[in-house]
Short mmCIF file of C-alpha atoms and ligand atoms in Angstrom, two decimals:
data_model
loop_
_atom_site.label_atom_id
_atom_site.label_comp_id
_atom_site.label_asym_id
_atom_site.label_seq_id
_atom_site.Cartn_x
_atom_site.Cartn_y
_atom_site.Cartn_z
CA MET A 116 15.33 20.05 18.89
CA ALA A 117 17.39 16.95 19.47
CA ASP A 118 19.81 15.81 16.81
CA HIS A 119 19.73 12.05 16.31
CA SER A 120 22.37 11.42 13.68
CA SER A 121 24.04 8.33 15.07
CA HIS A 122 24.37 5.23 12.91
CA ASP A 123 21.18 3.82 14.47
CA PRO A 124 18.63 6.64 14.44
CA LEU A 125 16.47 4.79 16.98
CA ALA A 126 19.31 4.15 19.42
CA GLY A 127 18.35 5.03 22.96
CA LEU A 128 14.67 5.56 22.15
CA ARG A 129 12.19 3.47 24.09
CA PHE A 130 10.17 1.28 21.76
CA ASP A 131 6.91 2.07 23.53
CA ARG A 132 7.27 5.85 23.52
CA VAL A 133 6.60 8.25 20.68
CA PRO A 134 10.05 9.44 19.54
CA PRO A 135 10.65 13.13 20.20
CA SER A 136 10.77 15.93 17.66
CA GLY A 137 14.13 16.32 16.00
CA THR A 138 16.15 15.51 12.92
CA TYR A 139 17.09 11.91 12.32
CA GLY A 140 19.64 10.26 10.04
CA ALA A 141 21.42 11.85 7.12
CA ASP A 142 22.78 15.37 7.52
CA GLY A 143 21.72 18.30 5.38
CA GLU A 144 18.33 19.33 4.11
CA PRO A 145 15.87 16.61 5.23
CA GLY A 146 14.37 14.54 2.41
CA VAL A 147 11.17 14.05 4.39
CA THR A 148 9.42 16.21 6.94
CA VAL A 149 6.84 14.60 9.23
CA THR A 150 4.41 16.78 11.13
CA ILE A 151 1.46 15.88 13.32
CA PRO A 152 -1.06 18.56 12.42
CA GLU A 153 -3.57 19.85 14.88
CA THR A 154 -5.96 16.93 15.11
CA PRO A 155 -8.90 17.45 12.80
CA PHE A 156 -12.38 16.43 13.82
CA ILE A 157 -13.10 13.03 12.28
CA ALA A 158 -16.30 11.05 11.77
CA LEU A 159 -17.10 7.79 10.02
CA VAL A 160 -20.15 7.61 7.77
CA VAL A 161 -21.52 4.23 6.74
CA ALA A 162 -24.44 4.36 4.35
CA ARG A 163 -27.29 2.03 5.22
CA ASN A 164 -28.16 -0.61 2.70
CA GLY A 165 -29.42 0.95 -0.51
CA PHE A 166 -28.47 4.54 0.44
CA ALA A 167 -24.86 4.70 -0.75
CA GLU A 168 -25.70 6.85 -3.76
CA SER A 169 -27.87 9.24 -1.78
CA VAL A 170 -25.31 9.59 1.01
CA THR A 171 -22.53 10.20 -1.52
CA GLY A 172 -24.56 12.99 -3.10
CA ARG A 173 -25.50 14.60 0.21
CA LEU A 174 -21.89 14.67 1.40
CA GLY A 175 -20.78 16.28 -1.83
CA ARG A 176 -23.47 18.98 -1.79
CA ALA A 177 -23.03 19.75 1.92
CA PHE A 178 -19.30 20.35 1.67
CA GLY A 179 -19.10 21.60 -1.92
CA LEU A 180 -16.98 18.65 -3.03
CA GLU A 181 -16.90 16.12 -5.84
CA VAL A 182 -17.52 13.03 -3.70
CA ALA A 183 -17.71 9.63 -5.38
CA ASP A 184 -18.34 6.19 -3.88
CA ARG A 185 -14.82 4.93 -4.50
CA THR A 186 -11.30 5.16 -3.06
CA GLY A 187 -10.34 8.80 -3.24
CA ALA A 188 -10.05 11.97 -1.22
CA ALA A 189 -12.27 14.96 -1.99
CA ILE A 190 -10.44 17.88 -0.42
CA GLY A 191 -12.04 21.23 0.30
CA ALA A 192 -11.84 24.19 2.66
CA ALA A 193 -14.63 22.99 4.93
CA ALA A 194 -13.93 19.26 4.93
CA THR A 195 -12.13 16.33 3.40
CA VAL A 196 -14.12 13.20 2.50
CA VAL A 197 -12.17 9.97 2.03
CA GLY A 198 -13.72 6.78 0.66
CA THR A 199 -12.63 3.73 2.69
CA GLY A 200 -15.15 1.11 1.53
CA PRO A 201 -18.36 0.81 -0.49
CA GLY A 202 -20.75 3.41 0.91
CA ARG A 203 -18.26 4.22 3.68
CA PHE A 204 -16.48 7.55 4.18
CA LEU A 205 -14.18 9.19 6.67
CA VAL A 206 -15.03 12.88 6.99
CA LEU A 207 -12.44 15.26 8.41
CA SER A 208 -12.95 18.89 9.32
CA LYS A 209 -10.96 21.51 11.17
CA THR A 210 -13.94 23.77 11.65
CA GLU A 211 -16.85 21.53 12.75
CA PRO A 212 -16.40 20.59 16.43
CA ASP A 213 -19.63 18.56 16.42
CA LEU A 214 -18.90 16.92 13.10
CA ALA A 215 -20.80 13.73 13.92
CA GLY A 216 -23.84 15.76 14.96
CA THR A 217 -23.70 17.81 11.77
CA LEU A 218 -23.51 14.63 9.70
CA ARG A 219 -26.38 12.98 11.56
CA ALA A 220 -28.53 16.02 10.88
CA LEU A 221 -27.47 15.91 7.23
CA LEU A 222 -27.92 12.18 6.63
CA GLY A 223 -30.70 11.22 9.04
CA SER A 224 -31.51 7.54 8.87
CA GLU A 225 -29.62 7.02 5.61
CA ALA A 226 -26.30 6.39 7.35
CA ALA A 227 -24.70 5.35 10.61
CA VAL A 228 -22.37 8.08 11.89
CA SER A 229 -19.75 7.63 14.58
CA GLU A 230 -17.32 10.12 16.03
CA GLN A 231 -13.66 9.16 15.51
CA ASP A 232 -11.83 12.24 16.85
CA ASP A 233 -9.54 10.25 19.14
CA ALA A 234 -9.28 7.12 17.01
CA TYR A 235 -6.53 8.26 14.69
CA VAL A 236 -3.31 10.16 14.75
CA THR A 237 -2.66 12.20 11.62
CA PHE A 238 0.76 12.25 9.98
CA ASP A 239 1.57 14.80 7.27
CA LEU A 240 4.56 13.79 5.18
CA ALA A 241 6.20 16.25 2.84
CA GLY A 242 9.43 16.34 0.88
CA GLU A 243 10.54 14.78 -2.36
CA LYS A 244 11.68 11.54 -0.69
CA THR A 245 8.26 10.83 0.81
CA PRO A 246 7.25 8.20 -1.78
CA ASP A 247 10.64 6.49 -1.35
CA LEU A 248 10.08 6.31 2.39
CA LEU A 249 6.54 4.97 2.09
CA ALA A 250 7.61 2.42 -0.52
CA LYS A 251 9.74 0.71 2.11
CA GLY A 252 6.61 -0.33 3.98
CA ALA A 253 3.80 -0.25 1.43
CA LEU A 254 2.29 -3.13 -0.53
CA ILE A 255 0.64 -0.77 -3.03
CA ASP A 256 2.20 1.31 -5.78
CA ILE A 257 2.65 4.82 -4.39
CA ASP A 258 4.93 6.03 -7.16
CA PRO A 259 4.04 9.73 -7.58
CA ARG A 260 3.38 9.15 -11.29
CA VAL A 261 0.70 6.59 -10.39
CA PHE A 262 -0.65 7.72 -7.02
CA LEU A 263 -1.87 11.21 -7.83
CA PRO A 264 -3.17 14.10 -5.71
CA GLY A 265 -6.66 13.12 -4.58
CA ASP A 266 -5.89 9.39 -4.72
CA ALA A 267 -6.46 7.49 -1.49
CA ALA A 268 -5.98 3.97 -0.16
CA THR A 269 -6.79 1.98 2.93
CA THR A 270 -3.98 -0.54 3.21
CA VAL A 271 -1.08 -1.60 5.40
CA ILE A 272 2.30 0.08 5.71
CA ALA A 273 4.93 -1.71 7.78
CA HIS A 274 2.19 -4.16 8.84
CA ILE A 275 0.17 -1.30 10.33
CA GLY A 276 -3.26 -0.40 9.02
CA VAL A 277 -3.25 3.01 7.35
CA THR A 278 -5.64 5.21 5.41
CA LEU A 279 -3.59 7.56 3.30
CA TRP A 280 -4.18 10.07 0.57
CA ARG A 281 -2.10 12.46 -1.47
CA VAL A 282 -3.14 15.99 -0.61
CA ASP A 283 -1.16 17.78 -3.32
CA GLU A 284 2.03 17.39 -5.33
CA ALA A 285 4.28 17.39 -2.28
CA THR A 286 2.10 16.36 0.68
CA TRP A 287 0.76 13.00 1.82
CA ARG A 288 -1.59 12.56 4.78
CA LEU A 289 -1.81 9.31 6.73
CA LEU A 290 -4.26 8.23 9.42
CA VAL A 291 -3.00 5.57 11.83
CA ALA A 292 -4.78 4.11 14.84
CA ARG A 293 -3.68 6.29 17.74
CA SER A 294 -2.35 3.44 19.88
CA LEU A 295 0.13 2.62 17.11
CA GLU A 296 1.63 6.13 16.98
CA ALA A 297 4.92 5.09 18.59
CA SER A 298 5.38 2.05 16.33
CA PHE A 299 4.52 3.94 13.17
CA THR A 300 6.76 6.86 14.06
CA ARG A 301 9.63 4.39 14.55
CA PHE A 302 8.96 3.01 11.07
CA LEU A 303 9.07 6.54 9.64
CA ILE A 304 12.38 7.27 11.35
CA ALA A 305 14.00 3.95 10.51
CA SER A 306 12.92 4.21 6.86
CA GLY A 307 13.47 7.94 6.44
CA ALA A 308 16.88 8.22 8.12
CA ALA A 309 18.67 7.43 4.86
CA PHE A 310 17.15 10.59 3.35
CA GLY A 311 17.30 12.68 6.49
CA LEU A 312 14.03 13.04 8.36
CA ARG A 313 12.69 15.94 10.37
CA LEU A 314 10.01 15.03 12.89
CA GLU A 315 7.82 17.76 14.37
CA ASN A 316 5.29 16.08 16.62
CA GLY A 317 5.26 18.45 19.55
CA THR A 318 5.97 15.64 21.97
CA ALA A 319 8.95 14.70 24.05
CA GLY A 320 8.59 10.98 24.52
CA ARG A 321 4.85 10.97 25.12
CA GLY A 322 3.58 7.41 25.63
CA MET B 239 -0.37 -13.27 -5.38
CA ARG B 240 -2.49 -10.21 -6.00
CA ILE B 241 -6.28 -10.02 -5.76
CA PRO B 242 -8.22 -7.47 -7.84
CA CYS B 243 -10.56 -6.02 -5.21
CA PRO B 244 -13.56 -4.40 -6.94
CA TYR B 245 -13.35 -1.41 -4.58
CA CYS B 246 -9.65 -1.02 -3.76
CA GLY B 247 -8.00 -2.24 -6.95
CA GLU B 248 -5.27 -4.85 -7.18
CA ARG B 249 -3.91 -5.71 -3.74
CA ASP B 250 -1.38 -8.08 -2.25
CA ALA B 251 -2.87 -11.29 -0.83
CA HIS B 252 -1.37 -10.43 2.58
CA GLU B 253 -4.13 -7.85 3.01
CA PHE B 254 -6.79 -10.58 2.85
CA SER B 255 -7.84 -13.55 4.89
CA TYR B 256 -9.08 -16.75 3.28
CA LEU B 257 -12.28 -18.57 4.13
CA GLY B 258 -12.60 -21.28 1.48
CA ASP B 259 -15.10 -22.77 -0.92
CA ALA B 260 -17.70 -20.18 -1.95
CA THR B 261 -20.08 -22.63 -3.61
CA LEU B 262 -21.42 -24.29 -0.45
CA THR B 263 -24.93 -23.58 0.76
CA ARG B 264 -25.83 -23.80 4.42
CA PRO B 265 -28.17 -26.79 4.88
CA ASP B 266 -31.68 -26.52 6.24
CA PRO B 267 -31.34 -27.21 9.99
CA ALA B 268 -34.96 -28.44 10.12
CA ALA B 269 -34.46 -31.11 7.46
CA ALA B 270 -34.57 -34.76 8.45
CA ASP B 271 -30.97 -35.38 7.37
CA ALA B 272 -29.66 -32.12 8.91
CA GLU B 273 -27.01 -33.84 11.03
CA GLN B 274 -25.33 -35.52 8.07
CA ALA B 275 -25.83 -32.47 5.85
CA PHE B 276 -24.12 -30.20 8.40
CA HIS B 277 -21.25 -32.66 8.81
CA ASP B 278 -20.64 -32.53 5.08
CA TYR B 279 -21.10 -28.75 4.98
CA VAL B 280 -18.62 -28.10 7.79
CA TYR B 281 -15.97 -30.75 7.12
CA LEU B 282 -16.01 -32.12 3.60
CA ARG B 283 -14.23 -30.24 0.83
CA ASP B 284 -13.27 -31.10 -2.71
CA ASN B 285 -9.68 -30.42 -3.69
CA PRO B 286 -10.04 -29.41 -7.32
CA ALA B 287 -7.05 -28.92 -9.62
CA GLY B 288 -8.11 -25.87 -11.58
CA ALA B 289 -10.75 -23.20 -11.23
CA HIS B 290 -11.99 -22.65 -7.68
CA GLU B 291 -14.57 -20.22 -6.31
CA GLU B 292 -13.58 -19.03 -2.87
CA TRP B 293 -14.22 -16.39 -0.22
CA TRP B 294 -11.60 -13.81 0.65
CA TYR B 295 -12.03 -11.04 3.22
CA HIS B 296 -10.23 -7.75 2.53
CA ALA B 297 -9.36 -7.16 6.18
CA ASN B 298 -6.65 -4.54 5.59
CA GLY B 299 -8.57 -2.63 2.97
CA CYS B 300 -12.26 -2.05 2.36
CA ARG B 301 -13.30 -4.77 4.86
CA GLN B 302 -15.58 -6.45 2.35
CA TRP B 303 -16.02 -10.13 1.53
CA LEU B 304 -15.14 -11.09 -2.04
CA ARG B 305 -15.95 -14.10 -4.19
CA VAL B 306 -12.69 -14.84 -6.01
CA THR B 307 -12.10 -17.26 -8.88
CA ARG B 308 -8.61 -18.74 -8.58
CA ASP B 309 -6.84 -21.52 -10.46
CA THR B 310 -5.47 -23.77 -7.72
CA ARG B 311 -2.63 -24.95 -9.99
CA THR B 312 -1.27 -21.54 -10.99
CA HIS B 313 -2.83 -19.06 -8.51
CA ALA B 314 -4.01 -17.11 -11.56
CA ILE B 315 -7.07 -15.11 -10.51
CA SER B 316 -9.67 -14.61 -13.21
CA GLY B 317 -12.16 -12.55 -11.24
CA ALA B 318 -13.25 -11.06 -7.93
CA ALA B 319 -16.73 -9.81 -7.12
CA PRO B 320 -18.32 -8.38 -3.99
CA ALA B 321 -20.00 -11.08 -1.91
CA ARG B 322 -22.80 -8.70 -1.02
CA LYS B 323 -25.10 -7.70 -3.80
CA SER B 324 -26.01 -4.03 -3.58
CA GLY B 325 -29.53 -3.60 -2.24
CA GLU B 326 -29.58 -6.99 -0.49
CA PRO B 327 -29.97 -7.02 3.28
CA ALA B 328 -26.60 -6.96 5.04
ZN1 ZN C 192 -10.92 -3.98 -0.91
#
């Protein structure tokens, strides 16, 4: 892995390419580790008018989760359900290749379902400096005493639209529109370099 | 300025876009005075000093329209409610 420890951690990196895996910024144990996990299957569920409550209940029963119609992430072995708007949910699964089809069969005419597999790139951030990094770009309070595991938000970070949730004590997951992967990765590096940042995205300058 | 979105919670105004007066009603296009009524509806606005009902769209959040009550002198926001009533046609 490349070692990018110069004064400017982005020096020499093309602005329109995803920066390569490596360690950036401060020496020593990295304060933040960024990984791009194997892309989960993603689908968007939008309850039709009057069916929000029913859809919420069906999603919860189908995946064995406590799903509520509010901002929040219900995290389970089979799926994660994230509220992004009234009656609207992002569903992620690592095990359901035809997730949209499964959801259509489950919800019938009560919801509109659209496949989003390629829409987002997933960033997993871990390490005790993660909230400090995110705070440099966030407009919301993501202090770990306030933003608890299972909390979620759809907001902007560094002027880029993000849906994020706290998976557990140490891990935060962020969904970013795929075409903004390079820009968002540059934000992570620029803002995480002070703490030391390890990036593991499996790419070497992919556009 | 922060707007208390009923779904997302309190959010910075930068996440929203502003439409304006939320108390106007679209005129009847079939009415005899429709031309004048539409002129007034599209162009004429009061400029109140004090409480104002206005539309805000939470573009970088839940993507819902809100009816916000804001004091134009202080930017103090006393309430925000979803524009769409649950159960009403979209
Ligand atoms: Zn909102």
